[in-house]
Amino acid sequence: MDQAGGSGGEMPGIEGAPITNGTAEQQGSPAGIQNVNLSSIRNMSNLFYPPPHLEEVRRRLFEVKDKVELTVDEWKLYWPYVDNVWCRTQTRRLDTVRGLHETDYYACRLHRATYEPDPKRVVDESKPKRKKQRREGGTCQMRLKVVLFHGVCQSYSVTQVGDCKEHTHDLDHMDKIKRNTVVMEIARSEVMKGYMLSSVYALMKEDEKKLVIAGGRYLSRNDVSNASAAWRHEHPVELVCHEFYAFEKGKGILKKADGRLPLYLESLDPSTNLDSPSNAIHFPTESRAFLENYLPHSLDARDPTLPWVTLTYATSMDSALTLAPGMQTILSGAGSKAMTHYLRSRHDAILIGVGTAIADDPGLNCRLEGVGGYGGIAWEGQPRPVIVDPSGRWLLTHNSRILRTVREGKGRAPWMVISPGANVAPHRIDFLKQYGGTYLGLLDYNPGGRLRWEAILQALGAQGVKSVMIEGGGIVLNELLNPEYAAFIDSVIVTVAPTYLGKGGVVVSPERRLDERGRPRAALRFRDVKWQPFGEDVVMCGKVKPPS
């Protein structure tokens, strides 16, 4: 059968994979097989201690319904688990403009028939032959584009290309017709320690659930034979059973009554655990329900050019954001702070004005436990920071907190929204691109000479942003709460702290409206309002747009 694994599973740009190091002796080999170096291939510990979220990541790399982002280490860890599904069809191309991107194209393995060798090719008859199951090509046209980013923090992004949006088969079907590299390497490494094929097969079947998650549901003894054929041909040694198995003629491999898994497996700890850092924030599940109606949900009936907009901020009893302009002021308590990070995880982007960015030097990331950088995969749940900086005032450096966060793998690089007259030198543009960020230039102004919010939101929508959380500062909030722009706001989530900051601070207070007689009227009133206590704070949720 065509089950050797590894063919067509090339990893673009960077080779190798995280493997448990050690010689055969260190990894429990029988006597006589002491000098085999197994540091270059995966072994049984990779099966008994699989990578975190393996089942979910395999599914996502099979379906690719949305863009999948992985760090380089995660790519090398997870891609070999799905290389039985995809094969590379086009060599990578380097971005000739900045030299930061390499692109490879992959197709579902069923897009082509089984490889038929040239009948004129000279074959070494001394090498072992594998039996291949012939398959018809052209049965699935699913294709991928894989881009390797060569910036400060290297990463991979995987997206669909072409007209075919889903496979004509499921992942289980691919696991049935071909084994992935990981499963085959595990089998080979155990044989290389001097163990019988049937004994290796029995050991891999010990934990059926983990084997299925790794893609080995249909593993057979013949697969173990195929995986180790070349090594056995070069090393004609006598193979033995594992110490906890016994071989009986006519019955095969049997587990001893007191048989236990090898000590070297029992003593190993998972080497790929993605533990949450100590500063990860916990937000209880039971505290999330009241927010659900005010968060991005089905966007099918919306204007596809505009993202969902959530306005959120913390304020004092006198509607102040800070004690003084440019002075960072902490208002919210631990509970509402945790809520803010949960809100960030539910949005594609987080937006602030340049004044707040200069005053606070923010990280603009999400520290909720379970998101990327805090126990999750890559940048999953991390919003894209967006800074509205029309004149290009914010001078980013390597020491800027937002870029330190990127280097630590705990956040994304910012997008800077600027006007055509912004003072941004070419080296600043190149510098930000090295981190994966960019400058977005807009041309649409309002009568006061400021960038129009409709243009800003449309620019984000054009970049694929479906939801944005706007946190401030005062100028941004007051502009958006004015009648001209309030219709763009879907929901408002405000944390009110039990304190008065007094006069002189930055306050949220939109321009007063006048009725047809010139009399003052309320600037804005929310609907579907809900109040929720959080420790000493209270959170108000409301909606702005009329129901559709």
Coordinates of C-alpha atoms in Angstrom, one line a residue:
M1 CA 0.0 0.0 0.0
D2 CA 1.0 3.6 -0.6
Q3 CA 1.6 4.2 3.1
A4 CA 5.2 5.1 3.7
G5 CA 4.5 8.7 4.8
G6 CA 6.6 11.7 4.2
S7 CA 6.5 11.9 0.4
G8 CA 4.9 15.1 -0.7
G9 CA 4.9 16.4 2.9
E10 CA 7.7 18.9 2.4
M11 CA 7.8 21.8 4.8
P12 CA 8.6 25.0 3.1
G13 CA 11.5 27.2 4.2
I14 CA 12.7 25.5 7.3
E15 CA 13.5 21.8 7.7
G16 CA 13.5 19.5 10.7
A17 CA 11.0 18.8 13.5
P18 CA 11.0 18.8 17.3
I19 CA 12.1 15.3 18.2
T20 CA 12.8 13.7 21.6
N21 CA 16.6 13.2 21.6
G22 CA 18.5 10.2 22.7
T23 CA 20.2 7.0 21.7
A24 CA 18.5 3.6 21.5
E25 CA 20.0 2.7 24.8
Q26 CA 18.6 5.7 26.5
Q27 CA 15.2 5.0 25.0
G28 CA 14.8 1.4 26.2
S29 CA 16.4 -0.7 23.4
P30 CA 17.1 -4.4 24.0
A31 CA 20.7 -5.5 24.4
G32 CA 22.7 -5.6 21.2
I33 CA 21.0 -2.5 19.6
Q34 CA 22.9 0.1 21.7
N35 CA 24.5 2.4 19.1
V36 CA 21.5 3.4 17.0
N37 CA 21.0 7.2 17.0
L38 CA 17.3 8.0 17.2
S39 CA 17.6 11.7 17.8
S40 CA 16.6 12.6 14.2
I41 CA 13.2 10.9 14.1
R42 CA 10.0 10.8 16.2
N43 CA 9.6 8.0 18.7
M44 CA 7.0 6.3 20.8
S45 CA 6.8 9.2 23.3
N46 CA 5.3 11.4 20.5
L47 CA 2.4 8.9 20.4
F48 CA 1.9 8.5 24.1
Y49 CA 2.3 12.3 24.8
P50 CA 0.8 14.0 21.7
P51 CA 1.1 17.8 21.1
P52 CA -1.6 19.9 22.7
H53 CA -4.8 20.4 20.7
L54 CA -3.6 17.8 18.1
E55 CA -7.1 16.6 17.1
E56 CA -8.4 20.2 16.6
V57 CA -5.3 21.3 14.7
R58 CA -5.4 18.3 12.4
R59 CA -9.1 19.1 11.6
R60 CA -8.3 22.7 10.9
L61 CA -5.3 21.9 8.7
F62 CA -7.6 19.5 6.8
E63 CA -10.6 21.8 6.3
V64 CA -8.8 25.2 6.2
K65 CA -12.2 27.0 6.4
D66 CA -10.4 30.1 7.8
K67 CA -6.8 31.2 7.7
V68 CA -4.6 29.0 9.9
E69 CA -1.6 30.7 11.5
L70 CA 1.3 28.8 13.1
T71 CA 4.7 29.7 14.5
V72 CA 7.6 28.0 12.8
D73 CA 7.9 25.5 15.7
E74 CA 4.2 24.8 15.6
W75 CA 4.4 24.2 11.8
K76 CA 7.2 21.7 12.2
L77 CA 5.3 20.0 15.0
Y78 CA 1.8 19.8 13.4
W79 CA 2.2 19.7 9.6
P80 CA 3.7 16.2 9.5
Y81 CA 0.4 14.9 11.0
V82 CA -1.4 16.0 7.8
D83 CA 1.2 15.4 5.2
N84 CA -0.8 12.3 4.1
V85 CA -3.5 14.8 3.0
W86 CA -1.5 17.5 1.2
C87 CA 1.3 17.4 -1.4
R88 CA 3.2 20.4 -2.7
T89 CA 2.5 21.2 -6.3
Q90 CA 4.5 24.4 -6.9
T91 CA 8.0 25.4 -5.7
R92 CA 8.1 28.3 -3.3
R93 CA 8.6 31.8 -4.7
L94 CA 10.4 34.6 -2.7
D95 CA 8.7 38.0 -2.5
T96 CA 11.0 40.1 -4.7
V97 CA 9.8 43.4 -3.2
R98 CA 10.8 43.1 0.4
G99 CA 12.1 39.5 0.5
L100 CA 9.9 38.7 3.6
H101 CA 7.6 36.0 2.2
E102 CA 8.0 32.6 0.6
T103 CA 4.9 31.0 -0.9
D104 CA 4.2 27.4 -1.6
Y105 CA 1.1 25.8 -3.1
Y106 CA -0.4 22.5 -2.0
A107 CA -3.1 20.3 -3.4
C108 CA -5.1 17.4 -1.9
R109 CA -3.3 14.2 -2.6
L110 CA -6.3 12.8 -4.4
H111 CA -6.0 15.4 -7.1
R112 CA -3.5 13.1 -8.9
A113 CA -3.3 9.4 -9.5
T114 CA -0.7 7.2 -7.8
Y115 CA 2.8 7.9 -9.1
E116 CA 3.8 5.4 -11.7
P117 CA 7.6 5.1 -12.1
D118 CA 9.2 5.3 -15.5
P119 CA 9.3 1.7 -16.9
K120 CA 12.8 2.5 -18.4
R121 CA 14.1 3.4 -14.9
V122 CA 16.8 1.1 -13.6
V123 CA 15.7 -0.5 -10.3
D124 CA 17.9 -1.9 -7.7
E125 CA 16.6 -5.4 -7.2
S126 CA 18.4 -5.8 -3.9
K127 CA 16.2 -3.2 -2.2
P128 CA 12.9 -4.2 -0.6
K129 CA 9.8 -3.5 -2.6
R130 CA 6.6 -2.0 -1.3
K131 CA 3.2 -2.9 -2.6
K132 CA 1.2 0.2 -3.6
Q133 CA -2.6 0.6 -3.8
R134 CA -3.3 2.3 -7.1
R135 CA -5.8 5.2 -6.9
E136 CA -7.5 7.3 -9.4
G137 CA -6.6 11.0 -9.7
G138 CA -8.7 14.1 -10.0
T139 CA -11.2 13.1 -7.3
C140 CA -10.5 16.2 -5.1
Q141 CA -9.4 19.7 -6.2
M142 CA -8.9 21.3 -2.8
R143 CA -5.8 23.5 -2.8
L144 CA -3.8 25.6 -0.3
K145 CA -1.4 28.5 -0.3
V146 CA 1.2 28.4 2.5
V147 CA 3.2 31.6 3.2
L148 CA 6.3 31.7 5.3
F149 CA 6.9 35.1 6.8
H150 CA 10.6 35.9 7.2
G151 CA 10.3 38.8 9.6
V152 CA 11.3 39.3 13.2
C153 CA 9.0 36.5 14.3
Q154 CA 8.8 33.9 11.5
S155 CA 5.4 32.3 11.0
Y156 CA 3.3 30.3 8.6
S157 CA -0.2 31.2 7.3
V158 CA -2.3 28.6 5.5
T159 CA -5.3 29.7 3.3
Q160 CA -7.5 28.1 0.7
V161 CA -7.1 29.0 -3.0
G162 CA -9.1 28.0 -6.1
D163 CA -12.7 27.4 -6.6
C164 CA -13.0 24.1 -4.5
K165 CA -13.9 25.1 -1.0
E166 CA -14.1 21.7 0.7
H167 CA -12.8 18.1 0.2
T168 CA -14.9 15.4 -1.5
H169 CA -13.9 13.1 1.3
D170 CA -13.2 13.3 5.1
L171 CA -10.0 13.2 7.0
D172 CA -10.6 9.6 8.1
H173 CA -10.6 8.6 4.4
M174 CA -7.1 10.0 4.0
D175 CA -5.9 8.3 7.1
K176 CA -7.2 5.1 5.6
I177 CA -5.4 5.3 2.3
K178 CA -2.1 6.8 3.6
R179 CA -0.3 7.1 6.9
N180 CA 1.3 10.4 7.9
T181 CA 5.0 10.9 8.5
V182 CA 4.6 10.9 12.3
V183 CA 2.9 7.6 12.5
M184 CA 5.4 6.0 10.2
E185 CA 8.4 7.5 11.9
I186 CA 7.2 6.3 15.3
A187 CA 6.9 2.7 14.0
R188 CA 10.4 2.9 12.3
S189 CA 12.1 4.3 15.4
E190 CA 10.8 1.5 17.6
V191 CA 11.9 -1.2 15.2
M192 CA 15.3 0.5 15.1
K193 CA 15.6 -0.2 18.8
G194 CA 15.6 -3.9 17.9
Y195 CA 11.9 -4.8 18.5
M196 CA 9.8 -7.2 16.4
L197 CA 7.3 -5.7 14.0
S198 CA 4.4 -7.4 15.7
S199 CA 5.6 -6.1 19.1
V200 CA 5.9 -2.6 17.8
Y201 CA 2.5 -2.8 16.2
A202 CA 1.0 -4.1 19.5
L203 CA 2.6 -1.3 21.5
M204 CA 1.3 1.4 19.2
K205 CA -2.2 -0.1 19.6
E206 CA -2.0 0.1 23.4
D207 CA -3.6 3.5 23.5
E208 CA -6.1 3.3 20.6
K209 CA -7.5 6.8 21.2
K210 CA -4.2 8.5 20.9
L211 CA -3.3 6.5 17.8
V212 CA -6.5 7.6 16.1
I213 CA -5.9 11.3 17.1
A214 CA -2.4 11.0 15.5
G215 CA -3.9 9.7 12.3
G216 CA -3.1 6.0 12.8
R217 CA -6.6 4.5 13.1
Y218 CA -5.8 2.1 10.1
L219 CA -2.3 1.3 11.1
S220 CA -1.4 -2.3 10.1
R221 CA 1.5 -4.6 10.7
N222 CA 2.4 -4.1 7.1
D223 CA 2.8 -0.4 7.7
V224 CA 5.4 -1.1 10.4
S225 CA 7.1 -3.4 7.9
N226 CA 7.1 -0.7 5.2
A227 CA 8.3 2.0 7.5
S228 CA 11.3 0.0 8.7
A229 CA 12.1 -2.0 5.5
A230 CA 15.1 0.0 4.5
W231 CA 16.6 0.0 8.0
R232 CA 16.1 -3.8 8.4
H233 CA 17.7 -4.4 5.0
E234 CA 20.8 -2.5 6.1
H235 CA 20.8 -4.0 9.6
P236 CA 19.9 -7.7 9.5
V237 CA 19.8 -8.2 13.3
E238 CA 17.5 -10.5 15.3
L239 CA 14.5 -8.6 16.6
V240 CA 12.9 -9.3 19.9
C241 CA 9.7 -8.6 21.8
H242 CA 9.3 -5.8 24.3
E243 CA 9.9 -6.9 27.8
F244 CA 6.2 -6.7 28.7
Y245 CA 5.1 -8.9 25.7
A246 CA 5.6 -12.5 24.8
F247 CA 5.6 -14.2 21.4
E248 CA 3.8 -17.5 21.1
K249 CA 3.8 -19.4 17.9
G250 CA 0.4 -19.6 16.4
K251 CA -0.9 -16.9 18.8
G252 CA 1.4 -14.0 18.0
I253 CA 2.1 -11.2 20.5
L254 CA 0.6 -11.6 23.9
K255 CA 0.8 -9.2 26.9
K256 CA 2.3 -10.7 30.0
A257 CA 0.1 -10.9 33.1
D258 CA 2.4 -8.4 34.9
G259 CA 3.3 -6.5 31.8
R260 CA 3.7 -2.8 32.1
L261 CA 4.6 -0.1 29.7
P262 CA 8.3 0.5 29.4
L263 CA 9.7 2.7 32.2
Y264 CA 11.2 5.2 29.7
L265 CA 7.7 5.9 28.5
E266 CA 6.2 6.1 32.0
S267 CA 8.9 8.5 33.1
L268 CA 8.6 10.9 30.1
D269 CA 6.7 14.2 30.5
P270 CA 5.0 15.8 27.6
S271 CA 7.6 17.9 25.8
T272 CA 5.2 20.0 23.9
N273 CA 2.9 21.2 26.6
L274 CA 1.7 24.8 26.0
D275 CA 1.3 25.9 29.6
S276 CA -0.3 29.3 30.3
P277 CA 2.2 31.9 31.6
S278 CA 1.8 33.0 35.2
N279 CA 0.4 36.4 34.0
A280 CA -2.4 34.7 32.0
I281 CA -5.9 36.0 33.1
H282 CA -8.8 33.8 34.0
F283 CA -12.3 34.9 33.2
P284 CA -14.9 32.4 34.5
T285 CA -17.3 30.9 32.0
E286 CA -20.3 31.8 34.1
S287 CA -19.4 35.4 33.9
R288 CA -19.5 35.5 30.1
A289 CA -23.2 34.8 29.4
F290 CA -24.5 38.4 30.0
L291 CA -22.0 39.7 27.3
E292 CA -23.1 37.4 24.5
N293 CA -25.8 39.5 23.0
Y294 CA -23.4 42.5 22.7
L295 CA -20.6 40.6 21.0
P296 CA -20.0 39.8 17.3
H297 CA -22.2 37.0 16.1
S298 CA -23.7 36.1 12.7
L299 CA -22.7 38.8 10.3
D300 CA -24.6 37.4 7.2
A301 CA -27.2 40.2 7.1
R302 CA -24.7 43.0 7.6
D303 CA -22.9 45.3 5.2
P304 CA -19.9 43.1 4.2
T305 CA -17.7 46.1 3.8
L306 CA -18.0 47.2 7.4
P307 CA -16.9 45.2 10.5
W308 CA -18.9 44.8 13.7
V309 CA -18.0 47.7 16.1
T310 CA -17.9 47.4 19.9
L311 CA -17.2 50.5 21.8
T312 CA -15.7 49.7 25.2
Y313 CA -14.0 51.8 27.9
A314 CA -13.6 52.3 31.7
T315 CA -14.8 55.6 33.2
S316 CA -15.3 57.3 36.5
M317 CA -18.6 58.4 38.0
D318 CA -18.1 61.8 36.4
S319 CA -17.5 60.2 33.0
A320 CA -13.7 60.8 33.1
L321 CA -11.1 58.5 31.5
T322 CA -8.0 60.0 33.0
L323 CA -7.0 62.5 35.8
A324 CA -5.3 64.7 33.2
P325 CA -4.6 64.6 29.4
G326 CA -1.8 62.2 28.7
M327 CA -1.8 60.7 32.2
Q328 CA -2.4 57.0 32.4
T329 CA -5.2 56.3 35.0
I330 CA -6.2 52.9 36.2
L331 CA -9.9 52.7 36.9
S332 CA -11.2 49.1 36.5
G333 CA -10.8 46.4 39.0
A334 CA -9.5 42.8 38.5
G335 CA -12.9 41.4 37.4
S336 CA -13.7 44.0 34.8
K337 CA -10.1 43.9 33.6
A338 CA -10.4 40.2 33.0
M339 CA -13.7 40.9 31.1
T340 CA -11.8 43.4 28.9
H341 CA -9.3 40.7 27.9
Y342 CA -12.2 38.3 27.1
L343 CA -13.7 41.0 24.9
R344 CA -10.4 41.4 23.1
S345 CA -10.4 37.6 22.4
R346 CA -13.8 37.9 20.7
H347 CA -12.7 40.6 18.2
D348 CA -10.5 40.5 15.1
A349 CA -9.0 43.9 15.9
I350 CA -8.6 46.4 18.8
L351 CA -8.4 50.1 17.9
I352 CA -7.2 53.2 19.8
G353 CA -6.1 56.7 18.9
V354 CA -2.5 57.9 18.7
G355 CA -2.8 60.0 21.8
T356 CA -3.6 57.0 23.9
A357 CA -0.8 55.0 22.2
I358 CA 1.8 57.7 23.0
A359 CA 0.6 58.2 26.6
D360 CA 0.2 54.6 27.6
D361 CA 2.8 52.7 25.4
P362 CA 0.3 49.8 25.4
G363 CA 0.8 46.1 24.5
L364 CA -2.7 45.9 23.0
N365 CA -2.8 42.1 23.3
C366 CA -5.1 39.6 25.0
R367 CA -3.8 37.8 28.1
L368 CA -6.8 35.5 28.5
E369 CA -5.7 32.0 29.4
G370 CA -6.0 29.7 26.4
V371 CA -5.4 32.2 23.6
G372 CA -2.2 32.3 21.5
G373 CA 0.9 33.0 23.7
Y374 CA -1.0 32.0 26.8
G375 CA -1.6 28.3 26.3
G376 CA -3.1 28.4 22.9
I377 CA -1.9 27.9 19.3
A378 CA 0.1 30.7 17.5
W379 CA -2.0 33.9 17.7
E380 CA -5.4 32.3 18.1
G381 CA -7.6 34.8 20.0
Q382 CA -5.1 37.7 19.7
P383 CA -6.7 40.8 18.1
R384 CA -4.9 43.0 15.5
P385 CA -3.9 46.3 17.1
V386 CA -5.0 49.3 15.0
I387 CA -3.7 52.8 15.8
V388 CA -5.4 55.8 14.2
D389 CA -2.4 58.1 13.6
P390 CA -3.2 60.5 10.7
S391 CA 0.1 62.5 10.9
G392 CA 2.4 59.5 11.8
R393 CA 3.3 60.9 15.3
W394 CA 3.9 57.5 17.0
L395 CA 7.6 56.6 16.6
L396 CA 7.8 52.9 17.2
T397 CA 11.1 51.3 18.4
H398 CA 12.3 47.9 19.3
N399 CA 11.6 48.8 23.0
S400 CA 8.0 49.8 22.3
R401 CA 5.8 47.5 24.5
I402 CA 3.6 46.5 21.6
L403 CA 6.6 45.2 19.6
R404 CA 8.1 43.5 22.7
T405 CA 4.8 41.7 22.9
V406 CA 5.2 40.5 19.3
R407 CA 8.8 39.3 19.9
E408 CA 7.5 37.3 22.9
G409 CA 4.9 35.6 20.7
K410 CA 2.1 37.1 22.8
G411 CA 0.5 39.6 20.3
R412 CA 0.3 40.8 16.8
A413 CA 2.1 43.7 15.2
P414 CA 0.0 46.9 14.7
W415 CA -1.6 48.5 11.7
M416 CA -1.1 52.3 11.6
V417 CA -3.9 54.3 9.9
I418 CA -2.4 57.4 8.4
S419 CA -3.3 60.2 6.0
P420 CA -1.4 61.1 2.8
G421 CA 0.4 63.9 4.5
A422 CA 1.8 61.8 7.3
N423 CA 5.5 62.2 8.1
V424 CA 6.4 58.5 7.8
A425 CA 9.9 57.8 6.3
P426 CA 10.5 54.7 4.2
H427 CA 12.7 53.1 6.9
R428 CA 9.8 53.3 9.4
I429 CA 7.5 51.4 7.0
D430 CA 10.2 48.7 6.4
F431 CA 10.8 48.5 10.2
L432 CA 7.1 47.8 10.9
K433 CA 6.8 45.3 8.1
Q434 CA 9.7 43.3 9.7
Y435 CA 7.3 42.7 12.6
G436 CA 4.3 41.9 10.4
G437 CA 2.6 45.3 10.7
T438 CA 1.9 47.9 8.1
Y439 CA 0.7 51.4 7.4
L440 CA -2.8 51.9 5.9
G441 CA -3.0 55.2 4.0
L442 CA -6.5 56.8 3.7
L443 CA -7.8 59.7 1.6
D444 CA -11.3 60.3 2.9
Y445 CA -11.6 63.3 5.2
N446 CA -14.6 64.9 6.9
P447 CA -15.2 68.7 6.7
G448 CA -13.0 69.3 9.8
G449 CA -10.0 67.8 8.0
R450 CA -10.0 64.6 10.0
L451 CA -10.2 61.0 8.6
R452 CA -13.7 59.8 8.2
W453 CA -14.6 56.8 10.4
E454 CA -16.5 55.2 7.6
A455 CA -13.3 55.1 5.5
I456 CA -11.3 53.7 8.5
L457 CA -13.8 50.9 9.0
Q458 CA -14.1 50.1 5.3
A459 CA -10.3 49.9 5.1
L460 CA -10.3 47.4 8.0
G461 CA -13.1 45.4 6.3
A462 CA -11.1 45.3 3.1
Q463 CA -8.2 43.7 5.1
G464 CA -10.5 40.9 6.3
V465 CA -11.4 42.4 9.7
K466 CA -14.9 41.3 10.6
S467 CA -15.1 42.8 14.1
V468 CA -13.2 45.6 15.9
M469 CA -13.2 46.6 19.5
I470 CA -12.6 50.4 20.0
E471 CA -11.1 51.3 23.4
G472 CA -10.3 55.0 23.2
G473 CA -9.1 57.5 23.9
G474 CA -11.3 60.5 24.5
I475 CA -11.2 62.0 21.0
V476 CA -12.0 58.7 19.4
L477 CA -14.8 57.9 21.7
N478 CA -16.4 61.3 21.6
E479 CA -16.2 61.4 17.7
L480 CA -17.9 58.0 17.4
L481 CA -20.7 58.8 19.8
N482 CA -21.7 61.8 17.8
P483 CA -24.7 61.4 15.5
E484 CA -22.6 61.4 12.4
Y485 CA -20.9 58.2 13.3
A486 CA -23.1 56.6 16.0
A487 CA -24.8 54.5 13.4
F488 CA -21.6 52.6 12.8
I489 CA -21.6 51.3 16.5
D490 CA -23.2 48.0 17.1
S491 CA -22.7 47.8 20.9
V492 CA -21.3 49.7 23.8
I493 CA -19.7 48.0 26.9
V494 CA -18.8 50.6 29.6
T495 CA -17.2 49.8 33.0
V496 CA -18.1 52.4 35.6
A497 CA -15.7 52.6 38.6
P498 CA -17.0 53.9 42.0
T499 CA -14.8 57.1 41.9
Y500 CA -14.9 60.7 40.9
L501 CA -11.7 61.9 39.2
G502 CA -12.7 65.6 39.3
K503 CA -12.3 68.4 36.8
G504 CA -9.4 68.6 34.4
G505 CA -9.4 65.1 33.1
V506 CA -10.4 63.6 29.7
V507 CA -14.1 63.0 29.7
V508 CA -16.5 61.1 27.4
S509 CA -19.2 63.6 26.5
P510 CA -20.3 63.8 22.8
E511 CA -21.7 67.0 21.3
R512 CA -25.2 68.0 22.4
R513 CA -27.9 67.7 19.8
L514 CA -30.6 70.3 19.1
D515 CA -34.2 69.6 18.1
E516 CA -36.1 71.4 15.3
R517 CA -36.7 74.4 17.6
G518 CA -33.1 74.7 18.5
R519 CA -33.6 73.3 22.0
P520 CA -31.0 70.9 23.4
R521 CA -31.7 67.2 23.5
A522 CA -29.8 64.1 24.6
A523 CA -26.9 63.3 22.4
L524 CA -27.5 59.5 22.5
R525 CA -29.5 56.9 24.3
F526 CA -28.8 53.2 24.3
R527 CA -31.3 50.4 23.9
D528 CA -31.4 46.8 25.2
V529 CA -29.4 48.0 28.3
K530 CA -28.1 45.5 30.8
W531 CA -26.2 46.2 34.1
Q532 CA -23.8 43.7 35.7
P533 CA -21.8 44.2 38.9
F534 CA -18.1 43.2 38.8
G535 CA -16.6 43.5 42.2
E536 CA -16.7 47.2 43.1
D537 CA -17.3 48.1 39.4
V538 CA -20.5 47.9 37.4
V539 CA -20.6 47.1 33.7
M540 CA -23.3 48.6 31.4
C541 CA -24.0 46.9 28.0
G542 CA -26.2 48.6 25.4
K543 CA -26.9 48.7 21.7
V544 CA -26.9 51.7 19.4
K545 CA -28.2 50.6 16.0
P546 CA -31.9 50.1 15.7
P547 CA -32.9 46.4 15.3
S548 CA -32.8 45.2 11.7

